[in-house]
Tab-separated table of C-alpha atoms in Angstrom:
chain	number	residue	atom	x	y	z
A	1	MET	CA	130.627	75.837	72.045
A	2	ARG	CA	133.975	76.308	69.232
A	3	MET	CA	135.936	73.392	70.199
A	4	LEU	CA	133.267	71.223	69.572
A	5	SER	CA	131.339	72.612	66.432
A	6	ARG	CA	133.167	69.771	64.266
A	7	VAL	CA	132.017	66.203	64.828
A	8	PRO	CA	135.229	64.296	66.386
A	9	ASN	CA	136.432	61.156	64.970
A	10	ILE	CA	136.927	59.225	68.343
A	11	ASN	CA	137.854	55.091	67.934
A	12	PHE	CA	135.489	54.837	71.621
A	13	MET	CA	134.078	51.115	71.155
A	14	ALA	CA	138.113	50.367	70.042
A	15	ILE	CA	138.509	49.575	73.979
A	16	ARG	CA	135.777	48.684	74.583
A	17	ARG	CA	136.328	45.884	75.599
A	18	PRO	CA	139.103	46.664	78.427
A	19	MET	CA	136.690	49.667	79.362
A	20	LEU	CA	133.350	46.978	79.906
A	21	ALA	CA	136.939	44.185	81.770
A	22	PHE	CA	136.752	47.190	84.308
A	23	ALA	CA	133.063	48.355	85.269
A	24	VAL	CA	132.850	45.012	85.803
A	25	VAL	CA	135.736	44.367	88.202
A	26	THR	CA	134.496	48.363	90.185
A	27	THR	CA	130.792	47.151	89.850
A	28	LEU	CA	132.748	44.383	92.312
A	29	VAL	CA	134.879	46.609	94.278
A	30	SER	CA	131.367	48.583	95.111
A	31	LEU	CA	129.813	45.619	95.688
A	32	ALA	CA	132.234	44.267	98.666
A	33	LEU	CA	132.714	47.485	100.151
A	34	VAL	CA	129.127	48.007	100.096
A	35	GLY	CA	128.798	44.363	101.981
A	36	LEU	CA	132.040	44.422	103.924
A	37	ARG	CA	132.145	47.621	105.404
A	38	GLY	CA	128.551	47.858	105.215
A	39	LEU	CA	127.170	51.801	104.263
A	40	ASN	CA	126.920	54.855	106.955
A	41	PHE	CA	123.057	55.143	107.453
A	42	GLY	CA	122.542	58.058	109.234
A	43	LEU	CA	119.520	59.429	111.401
A	44	ASP	CA	116.745	58.785	108.649
A	45	PHE	CA	117.472	54.390	108.099
A	46	SER	CA	119.016	54.123	111.999
A	47	GLY	CA	116.161	55.390	113.954
A	48	GLY	CA	118.016	57.926	116.927
A	49	VAL	CA	117.666	61.208	118.089
A	50	LEU	CA	118.045	64.820	115.927
A	51	VAL	CA	118.642	68.286	118.146
A	52	GLU	CA	119.459	71.085	116.937
A	53	VAL	CA	120.974	74.088	119.296
A	54	VAL	CA	122.060	77.739	118.270
A	55	TYR	CA	124.916	79.641	120.788
A	56	ALA	CA	125.024	83.259	120.669
A	57	GLU	CA	128.722	83.309	120.069
A	58	SER	CA	130.709	80.853	117.972
A	59	VAL	CA	131.801	77.341	119.352
A	60	ALA	CA	134.224	74.935	118.985
A	61	LEU	CA	132.624	71.900	119.015
A	62	ASP	CA	135.259	69.278	120.647
A	63	PRO	CA	133.842	71.304	124.152
A	64	VAL	CA	130.185	70.093	123.317
A	65	ARG	CA	131.466	66.328	122.495
A	66	ALA	CA	133.942	66.976	126.106
A	67	ARG	CA	130.144	68.227	128.242
A	68	LEU	CA	128.315	65.423	126.348
A	69	ASP	CA	130.158	62.482	126.938
A	70	ASP	CA	130.819	64.582	130.693
A	71	ALA	CA	126.805	63.448	131.496
A	72	GLY	CA	126.478	59.737	130.018
A	73	LEU	CA	125.562	61.291	126.051
A	74	THR	CA	128.558	59.375	124.088
A	75	GLY	CA	128.424	58.159	121.117
A	76	ALA	CA	126.891	61.820	119.976
A	77	THR	CA	127.781	63.322	116.641
A	78	VAL	CA	128.088	66.521	116.256
A	79	GLN	CA	128.638	69.068	113.595
A	80	TYR	CA	127.838	72.501	112.822
A	81	PHE	CA	125.024	72.634	110.771
A	82	GLY	CA	125.084	75.990	108.110
A	83	SER	CA	126.897	77.897	110.383
A	84	SER	CA	130.006	77.873	113.422
A	85	THR	CA	126.793	78.477	115.558
A	86	ASP	CA	124.957	75.693	115.194
A	87	VAL	CA	125.276	72.589	116.250
A	88	MET	CA	123.658	69.425	115.056
A	89	ILE	CA	123.728	66.693	117.440
A	90	ARG	CA	122.847	63.105	116.731
A	91	LEU	CA	122.696	60.191	119.012
A	92	GLY	CA	122.011	56.821	117.888
A	93	PRO	CA	118.746	54.094	118.660
A	94	ASP	CA	120.531	53.260	121.829
A	95	ALA	CA	120.517	56.184	123.405
A	96	ALA	CA	116.632	57.556	121.866
A	97	GLU	CA	115.089	57.430	125.386
A	98	GLY	CA	113.160	59.894	124.535
A	99	ALA	CA	112.659	62.850	122.278
A	100	GLY	CA	111.950	64.735	125.638
A	101	GLN	CA	114.234	63.351	127.247
A	102	ILE	CA	116.953	62.889	125.113
A	103	SER	CA	116.861	67.019	124.509
A	104	THR	CA	115.996	68.217	128.117
A	105	ARG	CA	120.193	66.386	128.526
A	106	ILE	CA	121.583	67.949	126.298
A	107	LEU	CA	120.883	71.149	126.993
A	108	GLU	CA	120.927	70.970	130.203
A	109	ALA	CA	124.611	69.544	129.329
A	110	LEU	CA	125.728	72.048	127.060
A	111	SER	CA	124.520	74.707	129.644
A	112	ALA	CA	126.061	73.666	133.299
A	113	ASP	CA	128.757	76.587	133.300
A	114	GLY	CA	128.313	77.046	129.387
A	115	PRO	CA	127.418	79.760	126.508
A	116	ALA	CA	124.386	80.941	125.951
A	117	LEU	CA	122.175	78.769	123.541
A	118	GLU	CA	118.832	77.082	122.751
A	119	VAL	CA	117.610	74.425	121.177
A	120	ARG	CA	116.203	75.051	118.151
A	121	ARG	CA	115.367	71.704	116.930
A	122	VAL	CA	114.633	68.156	117.893
A	123	GLU	CA	113.987	65.074	115.464
A	124	PHE	CA	113.214	61.863	116.769
A	125	VAL	CA	113.078	58.826	114.576
A	126	GLY	CA	111.988	54.716	115.702
A	127	PRO	CA	114.108	52.009	114.853
A	128	GLN	CA	110.892	50.730	113.042
A	129	VAL	CA	110.030	53.555	110.940
A	130	GLY	CA	114.516	53.587	109.377
A	131	ASP	CA	113.389	50.126	108.199
A	132	GLU	CA	110.762	50.939	107.039
A	133	LEU	CA	112.536	54.106	104.723
A	134	ALA	CA	115.546	51.933	103.604
A	135	THR	CA	112.709	49.460	102.002
A	136	ASP	CA	110.565	52.355	100.630
A	137	GLY	CA	113.876	54.044	99.217
A	138	ALA	CA	115.387	50.188	98.110
A	139	LEU	CA	111.769	49.643	96.353
A	140	ALA	CA	111.591	53.294	95.097
A	141	ALA	CA	115.541	52.234	92.707
A	142	LEU	CA	113.946	49.354	92.353
A	143	PHE	CA	110.562	50.253	90.249
A	144	ALA	CA	112.341	53.243	89.150
A	145	ILE	CA	115.241	50.110	86.820
A	146	ILE	CA	111.616	48.334	86.236
A	147	GLY	CA	110.062	51.966	84.784
A	148	ILE	CA	113.097	52.007	82.154
A	149	LEU	CA	113.418	48.675	80.841
A	150	ILE	CA	109.922	49.351	80.244
A	151	TYR	CA	110.376	52.450	78.454
A	152	VAL	CA	112.984	51.289	75.921
A	153	ALA	CA	112.014	48.041	75.270
A	154	PHE	CA	108.746	50.168	73.681
A	155	ARG	CA	110.648	53.046	72.418
A	156	PHE	CA	113.816	51.134	71.256
A	157	GLU	CA	114.212	47.377	72.138
A	158	TRP	CA	114.340	45.325	74.256
A	159	LYS	CA	118.417	45.048	73.734
A	160	PHE	CA	118.108	48.606	74.179
A	161	ALA	CA	116.515	48.657	78.042
A	162	VAL	CA	119.000	46.116	78.555
A	163	GLY	CA	121.953	47.924	78.204
A	164	SER	CA	120.445	50.642	79.202
A	165	ILE	CA	119.538	48.786	82.617
A	166	VAL	CA	123.552	47.602	83.640
A	167	ALA	CA	124.511	51.553	82.355
A	168	THR	CA	121.929	52.641	84.555
A	169	VAL	CA	122.820	50.143	87.941
A	170	HIS	CA	126.196	49.990	87.365
A	171	ASP	CA	126.722	54.023	87.896
A	172	ALA	CA	124.102	54.133	91.089
A	173	PHE	CA	126.280	51.015	92.031
A	174	LEU	CA	129.645	52.488	92.262
A	175	VAL	CA	127.306	55.476	94.190
A	176	LEU	CA	126.675	53.102	97.117
A	177	GLY	CA	130.501	51.804	97.651
A	178	TRP	CA	132.119	56.267	97.593
A	179	PHE	CA	130.249	56.109	100.118
A	180	ALA	CA	130.488	52.968	101.684
A	181	LEU	CA	134.650	53.013	101.447
A	182	LEU	CA	134.850	56.789	102.674
A	183	GLY	CA	132.143	56.245	105.466
A	184	ILE	CA	129.958	59.416	104.054
A	185	GLU	CA	126.607	59.427	106.010
A	186	PHE	CA	123.846	57.535	103.779
A	187	ASP	CA	120.159	59.907	104.182
A	188	LEU	CA	117.423	60.102	101.893
A	189	THR	CA	119.027	63.158	100.276
A	190	VAL	CA	121.489	60.826	99.594
A	191	LEU	CA	118.513	58.243	97.966
A	192	ALA	CA	117.059	61.127	96.210
A	193	ALA	CA	121.219	62.172	94.564
A	194	ILE	CA	120.103	58.609	93.563
A	195	LEU	CA	117.016	58.520	91.833
A	196	ALA	CA	117.792	61.911	90.427
A	197	LEU	CA	120.764	60.106	89.404
A	198	ILE	CA	119.105	57.382	87.690
A	199	GLY	CA	117.003	59.957	85.442
A	200	TYR	CA	120.523	61.462	85.073
A	201	SER	CA	121.470	58.757	83.880
A	202	LEU	CA	119.015	57.745	81.438
A	203	ASN	CA	118.456	60.182	79.759
A	204	ASP	CA	121.612	60.955	78.654
A	205	THR	CA	121.983	56.751	77.234
A	206	ILE	CA	118.325	57.693	75.842
A	207	VAL	CA	119.765	60.909	74.016
A	208	VAL	CA	122.268	58.204	72.567
A	209	TYR	CA	120.210	55.479	71.381
A	210	ASP	CA	118.292	58.102	69.648
A	211	ARG	CA	121.551	59.082	67.193
A	212	ILE	CA	122.111	54.986	67.078
A	213	ARG	CA	119.094	54.591	65.503
A	214	GLU	CA	118.727	57.571	63.301
A	215	ASN	CA	122.362	56.565	62.213
A	216	PHE	CA	121.431	53.157	61.525
A	217	ILE	CA	118.934	53.938	59.445
A	218	ASP	CA	120.746	56.960	57.145
A	219	GLN	CA	123.944	55.073	57.747
A	220	ARG	CA	122.389	51.483	55.611
A	221	ARG	CA	126.635	50.900	54.369
A	222	ALA	CA	128.562	51.591	57.587
A	223	SER	CA	128.707	48.536	59.666
A	224	THR	CA	127.482	48.416	63.017
A	225	VAL	CA	130.211	49.286	64.933
A	226	ASP	CA	130.989	52.084	62.918
A	227	VAL	CA	127.338	53.858	63.671
A	228	VAL	CA	127.864	53.364	66.744
A	229	ASN	CA	131.609	55.108	67.051
A	230	LEU	CA	129.498	57.783	64.851
A	231	SER	CA	126.251	58.309	66.967
A	232	VAL	CA	128.924	58.930	70.624
A	233	ASN	CA	130.656	61.357	68.802
A	234	GLN	CA	127.877	63.170	67.200
A	235	THR	CA	126.236	63.338	70.960
A	236	LEU	CA	130.325	64.404	72.910
A	237	ALA	CA	129.428	67.840	72.603
A	238	ARG	CA	126.512	67.240	73.624
A	239	THR	CA	127.656	64.997	76.863
A	240	ILE	CA	131.124	67.154	77.856
A	241	VAL	CA	129.220	70.190	78.444
A	242	THR	CA	125.703	68.831	80.089
A	243	GLY	CA	127.962	66.542	82.712
A	244	GLY	CA	130.724	70.156	82.770
A	245	THR	CA	128.193	72.580	83.910
A	246	THR	CA	125.624	69.980	85.675
A	247	LEU	CA	128.911	69.425	87.777
A	248	PHE	CA	129.069	73.624	87.943
A	249	VAL	CA	126.432	73.867	89.972
A	250	LEU	CA	126.939	70.212	92.113
A	251	THR	CA	130.777	71.572	92.944
A	252	ALA	CA	129.430	75.496	94.028
A	253	LEU	CA	126.242	73.610	95.983
A	254	PHE	CA	128.982	70.898	98.192
A	255	PHE	CA	130.971	74.703	98.308
A	256	LEU	CA	128.508	76.537	99.813
A	257	GLY	CA	125.297	74.530	99.928
A	258	GLY	CA	126.302	73.779	104.017
A	259	SER	CA	126.471	70.816	105.495
A	260	ALA	CA	122.735	69.908	105.298
A	261	VAL	CA	123.385	69.126	101.790
A	262	HIS	CA	127.078	67.469	101.227
A	263	GLY	CA	126.091	63.927	101.076
A	264	PHE	CA	123.476	64.550	98.208
A	265	SER	CA	125.873	66.691	96.207
A	266	ILE	CA	128.853	64.247	96.860
A	267	ALA	CA	126.561	61.339	95.133
A	268	LEU	CA	125.660	63.120	92.329
A	269	ILE	CA	128.805	64.035	91.329
A	270	VAL	CA	130.241	60.770	91.865
A	271	GLY	CA	127.424	59.792	89.830
A	272	ILE	CA	127.405	62.369	86.564
A	273	LEU	CA	132.190	61.817	86.502
A	274	VAL	CA	130.458	57.973	86.596
A	275	GLY	CA	127.364	58.579	84.670
A	276	THR	CA	128.990	60.206	81.728
A	277	TYR	CA	131.766	57.467	81.315
A	278	SER	CA	128.729	54.322	81.788
A	279	SER	CA	126.715	56.183	78.172
A	280	VAL	CA	130.158	56.790	76.087
A	281	PHE	CA	131.245	52.926	76.518
A	282	ILE	CA	128.888	50.611	78.810
A	283	ALA	CA	125.306	51.569	77.514
A	284	SER	CA	127.197	52.203	74.161
A	285	SER	CA	129.601	48.769	74.151
A	286	MET	CA	126.529	47.142	75.863
A	287	VAL	CA	124.842	47.327	72.214
A	288	LEU	CA	127.265	45.797	70.214
A	289	VAL	CA	127.814	43.007	72.261
A	290	LEU	CA	123.642	41.713	72.357
A	291	GLY	CA	124.054	42.133	68.248
A	292	VAL	CA	121.790	44.944	67.586
A	293	THR	CA	121.427	44.794	63.488
A	294	ARG	CA	119.743	46.911	61.792
A	295	GLU	CA	117.306	45.038	60.800
A	296	ASP	CA	116.364	45.134	64.480
A	297	LEU	CA	115.867	48.883	64.695
A	298	LEU	CA	114.106	48.951	60.526
A	299	PRO	CA	110.467	50.085	60.341
A	300	PRO	CA	108.446	46.657	59.749
A	301	GLN	CA	107.298	47.414	54.925
A	302	ASP	CA	104.460	47.246	54.329
A	303	GLU	CA	103.398	43.924	52.061
A	304	GLU	CA	102.362	44.160	48.744
A	305	ILE	CA	99.446	42.510	47.420
A	306	ASP	CA	98.813	41.533	44.109
A	307	GLU	CA	95.586	41.503	43.198
A	308	THR	CA	95.850	41.000	39.737
A	309	PRO	CA	93.737	38.009	39.381
């Protein structure tokens, strides 16, 4: 991109304190939303029955909901699945008396004096299995963060590891807060998106950190703030191009991929927008907050031994 062929000279670190304060506030708000409103857990975590039916012709969802309510199947979530002829019906764990029995009742309720249809798929997840999936998902995220901490501490320095973890946790919490605020269903695809976001955010942060380390060695007369500013500006083109192209793909996935991947694409869209901001301001600013110096990154020099007696 010719518009980014020259390294800009933007003083990002001049506003690092208000940006860090903004990050703290948004993180606390996200935690409050998750704690007060909670997440709208999908069938994968809450348990229940999922039935997918296929109509011969397009069908409206309101009559389908009305037929289910009349049959005593209240509280069902009804939505299209890919097209207006494919309808997905979800029932919570209270209604999960048995996958076969539930699917039979749904088929009878929708077939009575209604358009022709067939049951394509029936899935049942017990509450115990849902709890296990939620626990395993939380452990997967925790192990990923611990692995990041160890890797960055070994690859760079422990202060960089702390900065990368702060930025990564901030990104994950803001995605969770967004889902809690809007009540979007949180299922295994969203959990997979958050785990993918952790890797994406770390990759962007590592690029900035690697340039900071190089500039600490090359720019020996520059101050720490100037080195960090220069590093962020040098990687800005890469950050914009990578984030922009990824957002382009995710936007197409959101509008054209169908309802099955809506949660996945929303999580990654929000995460990449937040992750780009955190790589520039949070991860880089934490380097200054923790007091990283040039001596922390310079390779150790071999001591000279005087062999003269």
